[in-house]
């Protein structure tokens, strides 16, 4: 914490009067020094009590432990203190000190790491008046990790700057404040030493976790950071990821993960047809690795590659000239890897393989498909279905619904073969999607008149020919779960 006055002079903050330590050369004494407090000169012995201790380095020098009298300090609070030798302009000590005995503040957490906002929930002090203290006060950690507030003390205005307790680290040019620090490519680490700045005087060993081992490293204090040497982690290429973390107050904090094999994360793809303002194929991802990557767009029904792209130093694909059919497609992102030892053919190393649908997902997923009813739901109870199917799902004029043909199978008494039989009195069904999966769908279904379907608990049939008022046997169906069977 520091305090600034209106001229931007900075003061260190103390809750009590700090000791001043001065090395006094051999044959010199405490009265050979002058102390200046806010531009007023004093002999040290007049304004402070002190203790002399011989320094055991053979020089004969002494250490003067100086403590200013309280009335001197408080009458000049805040104080700019300069100690120099009499008859000389050489400055031995220069400090700016602000004594705030009763200052108390508290944040809503002991420390912060990946949080975006911190809150100061307590701020008070005797003989000082804070401005704009509506608590809790929020600090946007994406912009600053310092809480600033103005206050009045002895009829003067000052600004207090309180550091938010934030866990920070840096690894070469990478750090906890860079955009992409959760996953790191090993070749991007230009210095193999990790520096961690712990909040609130906390401390931890560095925990190193790989697929087969677990290691702890002790850090060395350098200034206000701890340095951990991790050169040995980079001796093996093409290994599994290495996770670095620390343990603070019993809580595990993941610092980063170093990768030695390229991979794709956070992949997304969208296609907009010519009816949209932004026609074309758009894909983006995060690439952890080095080298060019290749992208194939595949038409799933024929497994044909429609278009190929080579991407250089980019993490997005935008093609406004490609035109795709209404159907299921695939996008494959890969690298071509050469055999450095034997000079063989290049191999395709697939980094991402995703499926996407062009057009209405219900129409595309169910085109020329038969859907088999597996379960129905009534009043939150789930019942098994028997011999209930939907096909020919198509657009409907009814908003939010599709049309479908309901059917079941009967066995021909003469040939023994199954043949389709339709719910003639109820078709077309109107279906409203509740859940859409790759091969499973859940629909709310009503018949052509808008009436709900009936389930027979005994036979497991839908809309049996005879229905009585037996509420235990006949249930009104709220939704139907179906699977795509062929």
JSON list of C-alpha atoms in Angstrom, two decimals, residues 366-473:
[
{"chain": "A", "resi": 366, "resn": "UNK", "atom": "CA", "xyz": [-34.56, -37.08, -40.10]},
{"chain": "A", "resi": 367, "resn": "UNK", "atom": "CA", "xyz": [-34.51, -36.92, -43.91]},
{"chain": "A", "resi": 368, "resn": "UNK", "atom": "CA", "xyz": [-35.46, -40.35, -45.29]},
{"chain": "A", "resi": 369, "resn": "UNK", "atom": "CA", "xyz": [-35.19, -41.75, -41.75]},
{"chain": "A", "resi": 370, "resn": "UNK", "atom": "CA", "xyz": [-37.57, -43.78, -39.60]},
{"chain": "A", "resi": 371, "resn": "UNK", "atom": "CA", "xyz": [-37.93, -42.71, -35.96]},
{"chain": "A", "resi": 372, "resn": "UNK", "atom": "CA", "xyz": [-38.90, -45.31, -33.38]},
{"chain": "A", "resi": 373, "resn": "UNK", "atom": "CA", "xyz": [-40.69, -44.29, -30.19]},
{"chain": "A", "resi": 374, "resn": "UNK", "atom": "CA", "xyz": [-38.77, -45.63, -27.20]},
{"chain": "A", "resi": 375, "resn": "UNK", "atom": "CA", "xyz": [-40.42, -43.93, -24.21]},
{"chain": "A", "resi": 376, "resn": "UNK", "atom": "CA", "xyz": [-43.19, -41.49, -23.45]},
{"chain": "A", "resi": 377, "resn": "UNK", "atom": "CA", "xyz": [-43.49, -39.08, -20.54]},
{"chain": "A", "resi": 378, "resn": "UNK", "atom": "CA", "xyz": [-46.70, -38.40, -18.66]},
{"chain": "A", "resi": 379, "resn": "UNK", "atom": "CA", "xyz": [-46.81, -36.22, -15.55]},
{"chain": "A", "resi": 380, "resn": "UNK", "atom": "CA", "xyz": [-43.01, -36.65, -15.21]},
{"chain": "A", "resi": 381, "resn": "UNK", "atom": "CA", "xyz": [-43.34, -40.47, -15.23]},
{"chain": "A", "resi": 382, "resn": "UNK", "atom": "CA", "xyz": [-41.57, -42.41, -17.97]},
{"chain": "A", "resi": 383, "resn": "UNK", "atom": "CA", "xyz": [-43.17, -45.36, -19.79]},
{"chain": "A", "resi": 384, "resn": "UNK", "atom": "CA", "xyz": [-41.82, -47.75, -22.40]},
{"chain": "A", "resi": 385, "resn": "UNK", "atom": "CA", "xyz": [-43.43, -47.54, -25.85]},
{"chain": "A", "resi": 386, "resn": "UNK", "atom": "CA", "xyz": [-44.25, -50.39, -28.23]},
{"chain": "A", "resi": 387, "resn": "UNK", "atom": "CA", "xyz": [-44.74, -50.18, -31.99]},
{"chain": "A", "resi": 388, "resn": "UNK", "atom": "CA", "xyz": [-44.90, -46.42, -32.48]},
{"chain": "A", "resi": 389, "resn": "UNK", "atom": "CA", "xyz": [-43.01, -44.73, -35.32]},
{"chain": "A", "resi": 390, "resn": "UNK", "atom": "CA", "xyz": [-42.74, -41.40, -37.13]},
{"chain": "A", "resi": 391, "resn": "UNK", "atom": "CA", "xyz": [-41.50, -40.67, -40.65]},
{"chain": "A", "resi": 392, "resn": "UNK", "atom": "CA", "xyz": [-41.61, -38.01, -43.37]},
{"chain": "A", "resi": 393, "resn": "UNK", "atom": "CA", "xyz": [-40.96, -35.11, -40.99]},
{"chain": "A", "resi": 394, "resn": "UNK", "atom": "CA", "xyz": [-41.52, -31.87, -42.85]},
{"chain": "A", "resi": 395, "resn": "UNK", "atom": "CA", "xyz": [-42.16, -28.17, -42.32]},
{"chain": "A", "resi": 396, "resn": "UNK", "atom": "CA", "xyz": [-45.55, -27.10, -40.98]},
{"chain": "A", "resi": 397, "resn": "UNK", "atom": "CA", "xyz": [-47.58, -23.93, -41.31]},
{"chain": "A", "resi": 398, "resn": "UNK", "atom": "CA", "xyz": [-48.19, -24.08, -37.57]},
{"chain": "A", "resi": 399, "resn": "UNK", "atom": "CA", "xyz": [-45.59, -21.89, -35.90]},
{"chain": "A", "resi": 400, "resn": "UNK", "atom": "CA", "xyz": [-42.99, -23.80, -33.86]},
{"chain": "A", "resi": 401, "resn": "UNK", "atom": "CA", "xyz": [-44.17, -27.21, -35.11]},
{"chain": "A", "resi": 402, "resn": "UNK", "atom": "CA", "xyz": [-43.29, -29.73, -37.82]},
{"chain": "A", "resi": 403, "resn": "UNK", "atom": "CA", "xyz": [-45.59, -32.25, -39.47]},
{"chain": "A", "resi": 404, "resn": "UNK", "atom": "CA", "xyz": [-44.93, -35.99, -39.36]},
{"chain": "A", "resi": 405, "resn": "UNK", "atom": "CA", "xyz": [-46.63, -39.19, -40.41]},
{"chain": "A", "resi": 406, "resn": "UNK", "atom": "CA", "xyz": [-47.43, -41.54, -37.52]},
{"chain": "A", "resi": 407, "resn": "UNK", "atom": "CA", "xyz": [-47.39, -45.28, -38.16]},
{"chain": "A", "resi": 408, "resn": "UNK", "atom": "CA", "xyz": [-46.92, -48.75, -36.69]},
{"chain": "A", "resi": 409, "resn": "UNK", "atom": "CA", "xyz": [-46.24, -52.23, -38.04]},
{"chain": "A", "resi": 410, "resn": "UNK", "atom": "CA", "xyz": [-48.67, -55.11, -38.39]},
{"chain": "A", "resi": 411, "resn": "UNK", "atom": "CA", "xyz": [-47.88, -58.67, -39.46]},
{"chain": "A", "resi": 412, "resn": "UNK", "atom": "CA", "xyz": [-49.68, -60.03, -42.52]},
{"chain": "A", "resi": 413, "resn": "UNK", "atom": "CA", "xyz": [-51.65, -63.11, -41.46]},
{"chain": "A", "resi": 414, "resn": "UNK", "atom": "CA", "xyz": [-50.99, -64.85, -44.77]},
{"chain": "A", "resi": 415, "resn": "UNK", "atom": "CA", "xyz": [-47.37, -63.99, -45.61]},
{"chain": "A", "resi": 416, "resn": "UNK", "atom": "CA", "xyz": [-46.07, -63.38, -42.07]},
{"chain": "A", "resi": 417, "resn": "UNK", "atom": "CA", "xyz": [-44.30, -60.23, -43.24]},
{"chain": "A", "resi": 418, "resn": "UNK", "atom": "CA", "xyz": [-44.51, -56.88, -41.45]},
{"chain": "A", "resi": 419, "resn": "UNK", "atom": "CA", "xyz": [-46.07, -53.98, -43.27]},
{"chain": "A", "resi": 420, "resn": "UNK", "atom": "CA", "xyz": [-46.64, -50.34, -42.41]},
{"chain": "A", "resi": 421, "resn": "UNK", "atom": "CA", "xyz": [-49.99, -49.22, -41.02]},
{"chain": "A", "resi": 422, "resn": "UNK", "atom": "CA", "xyz": [-50.89, -45.60, -40.45]},
{"chain": "A", "resi": 423, "resn": "UNK", "atom": "CA", "xyz": [-52.79, -43.60, -37.84]},
{"chain": "A", "resi": 424, "resn": "UNK", "atom": "CA", "xyz": [-55.23, -42.56, -40.55]},
{"chain": "A", "resi": 425, "resn": "UNK", "atom": "CA", "xyz": [-57.68, -40.79, -38.23]},
{"chain": "A", "resi": 426, "resn": "UNK", "atom": "CA", "xyz": [-54.94, -38.77, -36.53]},
{"chain": "A", "resi": 427, "resn": "UNK", "atom": "CA", "xyz": [-52.36, -37.96, -39.24]},
{"chain": "A", "resi": 428, "resn": "UNK", "atom": "CA", "xyz": [-50.60, -35.72, -39.78]},
{"chain": "A", "resi": 429, "resn": "UNK", "atom": "CA", "xyz": [-49.13, -35.41, -36.32]},
{"chain": "A", "resi": 430, "resn": "UNK", "atom": "CA", "xyz": [-47.78, -32.02, -35.29]},
{"chain": "A", "resi": 431, "resn": "UNK", "atom": "CA", "xyz": [-44.47, -32.34, -33.47]},
{"chain": "A", "resi": 432, "resn": "UNK", "atom": "CA", "xyz": [-42.56, -29.72, -31.50]},
{"chain": "A", "resi": 433, "resn": "UNK", "atom": "CA", "xyz": [-38.87, -30.44, -30.72]},
{"chain": "A", "resi": 434, "resn": "UNK", "atom": "CA", "xyz": [-37.83, -30.44, -27.06]},
{"chain": "A", "resi": 435, "resn": "UNK", "atom": "CA", "xyz": [-34.42, -32.12, -27.43]},
{"chain": "A", "resi": 436, "resn": "UNK", "atom": "CA", "xyz": [-32.28, -32.77, -30.52]},
{"chain": "A", "resi": 437, "resn": "UNK", "atom": "CA", "xyz": [-29.34, -35.18, -30.40]},
{"chain": "A", "resi": 438, "resn": "UNK", "atom": "CA", "xyz": [-27.32, -36.97, -33.06]},
{"chain": "A", "resi": 439, "resn": "UNK", "atom": "CA", "xyz": [-29.62, -40.00, -33.12]},
{"chain": "A", "resi": 440, "resn": "UNK", "atom": "CA", "xyz": [-32.18, -39.23, -30.40]},
{"chain": "A", "resi": 441, "resn": "UNK", "atom": "CA", "xyz": [-34.98, -36.67, -30.38]},
{"chain": "A", "resi": 442, "resn": "UNK", "atom": "CA", "xyz": [-37.74, -35.72, -27.97]},
{"chain": "A", "resi": 443, "resn": "UNK", "atom": "CA", "xyz": [-40.99, -34.28, -29.30]},
{"chain": "A", "resi": 444, "resn": "UNK", "atom": "CA", "xyz": [-44.19, -32.87, -27.92]},
{"chain": "A", "resi": 445, "resn": "UNK", "atom": "CA", "xyz": [-46.85, -34.45, -30.21]},
{"chain": "A", "resi": 446, "resn": "UNK", "atom": "CA", "xyz": [-50.49, -33.66, -30.97]},
{"chain": "A", "resi": 447, "resn": "UNK", "atom": "CA", "xyz": [-52.76, -35.07, -33.66]},
{"chain": "A", "resi": 448, "resn": "UNK", "atom": "CA", "xyz": [-54.22, -33.22, -36.65]},
{"chain": "A", "resi": 449, "resn": "UNK", "atom": "CA", "xyz": [-56.99, -31.80, -34.45]},
{"chain": "A", "resi": 450, "resn": "UNK", "atom": "CA", "xyz": [-54.56, -30.55, -31.81]},
{"chain": "A", "resi": 451, "resn": "UNK", "atom": "CA", "xyz": [-55.45, -33.28, -29.31]},
{"chain": "A", "resi": 452, "resn": "UNK", "atom": "CA", "xyz": [-52.77, -34.99, -27.26]},
{"chain": "A", "resi": 453, "resn": "UNK", "atom": "CA", "xyz": [-51.90, -38.66, -27.65]},
{"chain": "A", "resi": 454, "resn": "UNK", "atom": "CA", "xyz": [-53.04, -41.39, -25.22]},
{"chain": "A", "resi": 455, "resn": "UNK", "atom": "CA", "xyz": [-50.78, -44.13, -23.83]},
{"chain": "A", "resi": 456, "resn": "UNK", "atom": "CA", "xyz": [-52.09, -47.54, -22.77]},
{"chain": "A", "resi": 457, "resn": "UNK", "atom": "CA", "xyz": [-50.06, -48.69, -19.78]},
{"chain": "A", "resi": 458, "resn": "UNK", "atom": "CA", "xyz": [-51.14, -52.33, -20.26]},
{"chain": "A", "resi": 459, "resn": "UNK", "atom": "CA", "xyz": [-50.40, -52.79, -23.97]},
{"chain": "A", "resi": 460, "resn": "UNK", "atom": "CA", "xyz": [-47.79, -50.00, -24.28]},
{"chain": "A", "resi": 461, "resn": "UNK", "atom": "CA", "xyz": [-49.61, -48.78, -27.41]},
{"chain": "A", "resi": 462, "resn": "UNK", "atom": "CA", "xyz": [-50.30, -45.18, -28.46]},
{"chain": "A", "resi": 463, "resn": "UNK", "atom": "CA", "xyz": [-53.91, -44.14, -29.17]},
{"chain": "A", "resi": 464, "resn": "UNK", "atom": "CA", "xyz": [-55.54, -47.57, -28.75]},
{"chain": "A", "resi": 465, "resn": "UNK", "atom": "CA", "xyz": [-58.92, -48.07, -30.42]},
{"chain": "A", "resi": 466, "resn": "UNK", "atom": "CA", "xyz": [-60.77, -48.36, -27.13]},
{"chain": "A", "resi": 467, "resn": "UNK", "atom": "CA", "xyz": [-60.14, -45.87, -24.30]},
{"chain": "A", "resi": 468, "resn": "UNK", "atom": "CA", "xyz": [-62.20, -45.68, -21.12]},
{"chain": "A", "resi": 469, "resn": "UNK", "atom": "CA", "xyz": [-61.93, -43.45, -18.09]},
{"chain": "A", "resi": 470, "resn": "UNK", "atom": "CA", "xyz": [-59.47, -45.71, -16.27]},
{"chain": "A", "resi": 471, "resn": "UNK", "atom": "CA", "xyz": [-56.84, -43.10, -15.27]},
{"chain": "A", "resi": 472, "resn": "UNK", "atom": "CA", "xyz": [-54.49, -45.78, -13.99]},
{"chain": "A", "resi": 473, "resn": "UNK", "atom": "CA", "xyz": [-54.31, -47.47, -17.39]}
]
